[in-house]
């Protein structure tokens, strides 16, 4: 990757922790409805926080009803012993019995719910790594023929719980695969549950970016994008595009994803940053002319954006005759509209020379005054 894009990408990575924090990343501290992919927040105003909290609370109630009202004796002596140990909060012994229960399960005995109840108890006790392990086992048990008669909604709740806890312990790839079937055409998930799953995937994607796993982030965002509600789609699209860009394996694919995002959401708070990232990806793909067109479009459509200023500032050391015409036009327009506060000496001198050459007397006067201040 070229030096300039490497520096650009590193500046974005410097803010990666804000991705998981602002998105309320699984296992991370909660944050506001802002997500930073580059150097300023990506607006999350289209995520409805209150309904989301209500859905997670409803999930908690459903899990309690599903996992904590067992018919343990009907599930066999080991299940009965497990329940007694959980009531006593003897988690070490409960884990040993859970291991035996899983190992000794035969084709006739379904252990989905006993393992899920153990996982739930461990989760509530703060033993998240062990909880994640038993949730995975419960999910696996739910796919066996012995679980064919188990209520599909209970299987769904097991997967939702597994996805949440696996995300908390940063087993992000496993979390995605636990959640994937909940969005399948034959899934019993309600629309509200599907929206919650998409939100979990968005958090997984954000967390994956924060820990330096863009390939996992790309998978999470891509799955989310396929099933996102209208209020989630922009986040999913931009997340997938950025994950592909930062993975650096296919910059042309990243550029296309970013261009698709800009076309669909030109008024989004991060449209200008997406345009700049798209231009950089095009340049890395050997599409220098297309990159120049994208940068010119950025300076024309979002002249007041931070991205526009960054693009112009990156040309501050060039001779005036080497400046792209879009940069020259931006400098003159900035002078005409009194957008001079961010222009340093080099940029102001460039503007003065351009204004002199083009007989832009009004712009020249304002730039001269700015230089003198």
Short mmCIF file of N, CA, C and O in Angstrom, two decimals, residues 63 67 123 131-132 134-139 156-169 171 174-175 178-179 200:
data_model
loop_
_atom_site.label_atom_id
_atom_site.label_comp_id
_atom_site.label_asym_id
_atom_site.label_seq_id
_atom_site.Cartn_x
_atom_site.Cartn_y
_atom_site.Cartn_z
N UNK A 63 -35.06 -15.68 28.28
CA UNK A 63 -34.03 -16.64 28.63
C UNK A 63 -34.28 -17.22 30.02
O UNK A 63 -34.10 -18.41 30.26
N UNK A 67 -34.68 -21.14 30.27
CA UNK A 67 -33.59 -21.92 30.83
C UNK A 67 -33.74 -22.25 32.31
O UNK A 67 -33.13 -23.17 32.81
N UNK A 123 -22.98 -17.43 33.27
CA UNK A 123 -23.02 -16.05 32.76
C UNK A 123 -23.43 -15.09 33.88
O UNK A 123 -22.81 -14.04 34.09
N UNK A 131 -19.15 -19.81 30.48
CA UNK A 131 -20.51 -19.66 29.94
C UNK A 131 -20.49 -19.77 28.42
O UNK A 131 -21.34 -20.44 27.82
N UNK A 132 -19.51 -19.11 27.79
CA UNK A 132 -19.41 -19.16 26.33
C UNK A 132 -19.20 -20.60 25.85
O UNK A 132 -19.80 -21.03 24.86
N UNK A 134 -20.15 -23.43 27.29
CA UNK A 134 -21.36 -24.25 27.41
C UNK A 134 -22.49 -23.75 26.50
O UNK A 134 -23.32 -24.54 26.06
N UNK A 135 -22.51 -22.46 26.20
CA UNK A 135 -23.47 -21.99 25.21
C UNK A 135 -23.15 -22.60 23.84
O UNK A 135 -24.06 -22.99 23.09
N UNK A 136 -21.87 -22.67 23.50
CA UNK A 136 -21.50 -23.30 22.22
C UNK A 136 -21.93 -24.76 22.20
O UNK A 136 -22.43 -25.27 21.19
N UNK A 137 -21.73 -25.45 23.31
CA UNK A 137 -22.14 -26.85 23.37
C UNK A 137 -23.66 -26.98 23.26
O UNK A 137 -24.17 -27.92 22.63
N UNK A 138 -24.36 -26.05 23.87
CA UNK A 138 -25.82 -26.07 23.80
C UNK A 138 -26.30 -25.85 22.37
O UNK A 138 -27.22 -26.52 21.89
N UNK A 139 -25.67 -24.90 21.68
CA UNK A 139 -26.02 -24.66 20.28
C UNK A 139 -25.76 -25.91 19.45
O UNK A 139 -26.59 -26.31 18.61
N UNK A 156 -33.83 -20.88 19.17
CA UNK A 156 -33.49 -19.52 18.78
C UNK A 156 -32.91 -18.75 19.97
O UNK A 156 -31.88 -18.07 19.85
N UNK A 157 -33.56 -18.87 21.13
CA UNK A 157 -33.09 -18.14 22.31
C UNK A 157 -31.70 -18.61 22.73
O UNK A 157 -30.89 -17.81 23.20
N UNK A 158 -31.44 -19.91 22.57
CA UNK A 158 -30.11 -20.42 22.87
C UNK A 158 -29.08 -19.73 21.99
O UNK A 158 -28.01 -19.31 22.45
N UNK A 159 -29.38 -19.59 20.71
CA UNK A 159 -28.44 -18.95 19.78
C UNK A 159 -28.27 -17.47 20.09
O UNK A 159 -27.15 -16.93 19.99
N UNK A 160 -29.34 -16.79 20.45
CA UNK A 160 -29.23 -15.38 20.81
C UNK A 160 -28.33 -15.21 22.03
O UNK A 160 -27.46 -14.32 22.05
N UNK A 161 -28.55 -16.04 23.04
CA UNK A 161 -27.72 -15.95 24.24
C UNK A 161 -26.27 -16.28 23.92
O UNK A 161 -25.34 -15.62 24.39
N UNK A 162 -26.07 -17.31 23.10
CA UNK A 162 -24.71 -17.71 22.74
C UNK A 162 -24.01 -16.58 21.98
O UNK A 162 -22.85 -16.25 22.26
N UNK A 163 -24.70 -15.98 21.02
CA UNK A 163 -24.09 -14.90 20.25
C UNK A 163 -23.67 -13.73 21.13
O UNK A 163 -22.59 -13.15 20.96
N UNK A 164 -24.52 -13.39 22.11
CA UNK A 164 -24.21 -12.27 22.99
C UNK A 164 -22.98 -12.56 23.84
O UNK A 164 -22.07 -11.73 23.95
N UNK A 165 -22.93 -13.74 24.46
CA UNK A 165 -21.82 -14.05 25.36
C UNK A 165 -20.53 -14.29 24.58
O UNK A 165 -19.45 -13.87 25.00
N UNK A 166 -20.62 -14.96 23.44
CA UNK A 166 -19.43 -15.16 22.63
C UNK A 166 -18.84 -13.82 22.20
O UNK A 166 -17.62 -13.65 22.13
N UNK A 167 -19.71 -12.87 21.91
CA UNK A 167 -19.23 -11.53 21.59
C UNK A 167 -18.55 -10.88 22.77
O UNK A 167 -17.54 -10.20 22.62
N UNK A 168 -19.10 -11.09 23.96
CA UNK A 168 -18.51 -10.49 25.16
C UNK A 168 -17.09 -10.98 25.41
O UNK A 168 -16.25 -10.22 25.91
N UNK A 169 -16.82 -12.24 25.08
CA UNK A 169 -15.48 -12.78 25.33
C UNK A 169 -14.61 -12.72 24.07
O UNK A 169 -13.57 -13.37 23.99
N UNK A 171 -14.96 -13.93 21.15
CA UNK A 171 -14.97 -15.05 20.21
C UNK A 171 -15.91 -14.64 19.07
O UNK A 171 -17.01 -15.16 18.92
N UNK A 174 -17.08 -17.05 16.14
CA UNK A 174 -18.05 -18.02 16.65
C UNK A 174 -19.40 -17.35 16.92
O UNK A 174 -20.45 -17.95 16.71
N UNK A 175 -19.36 -16.10 17.38
CA UNK A 175 -20.60 -15.37 17.64
C UNK A 175 -21.40 -15.18 16.34
O UNK A 175 -22.62 -15.35 16.31
N UNK A 178 -22.97 -18.45 15.36
CA UNK A 178 -24.09 -18.80 16.24
C UNK A 178 -25.35 -18.03 15.85
O UNK A 178 -26.47 -18.56 15.93
N UNK A 179 -25.17 -16.80 15.40
CA UNK A 179 -26.32 -15.95 15.06
C UNK A 179 -26.82 -16.15 13.64
O UNK A 179 -27.99 -15.87 13.34
N UNK A 200 -26.71 -6.79 17.16
CA UNK A 200 -25.61 -7.55 17.74
C UNK A 200 -24.48 -7.72 16.73
O UNK A 200 -23.30 -7.60 17.05
#
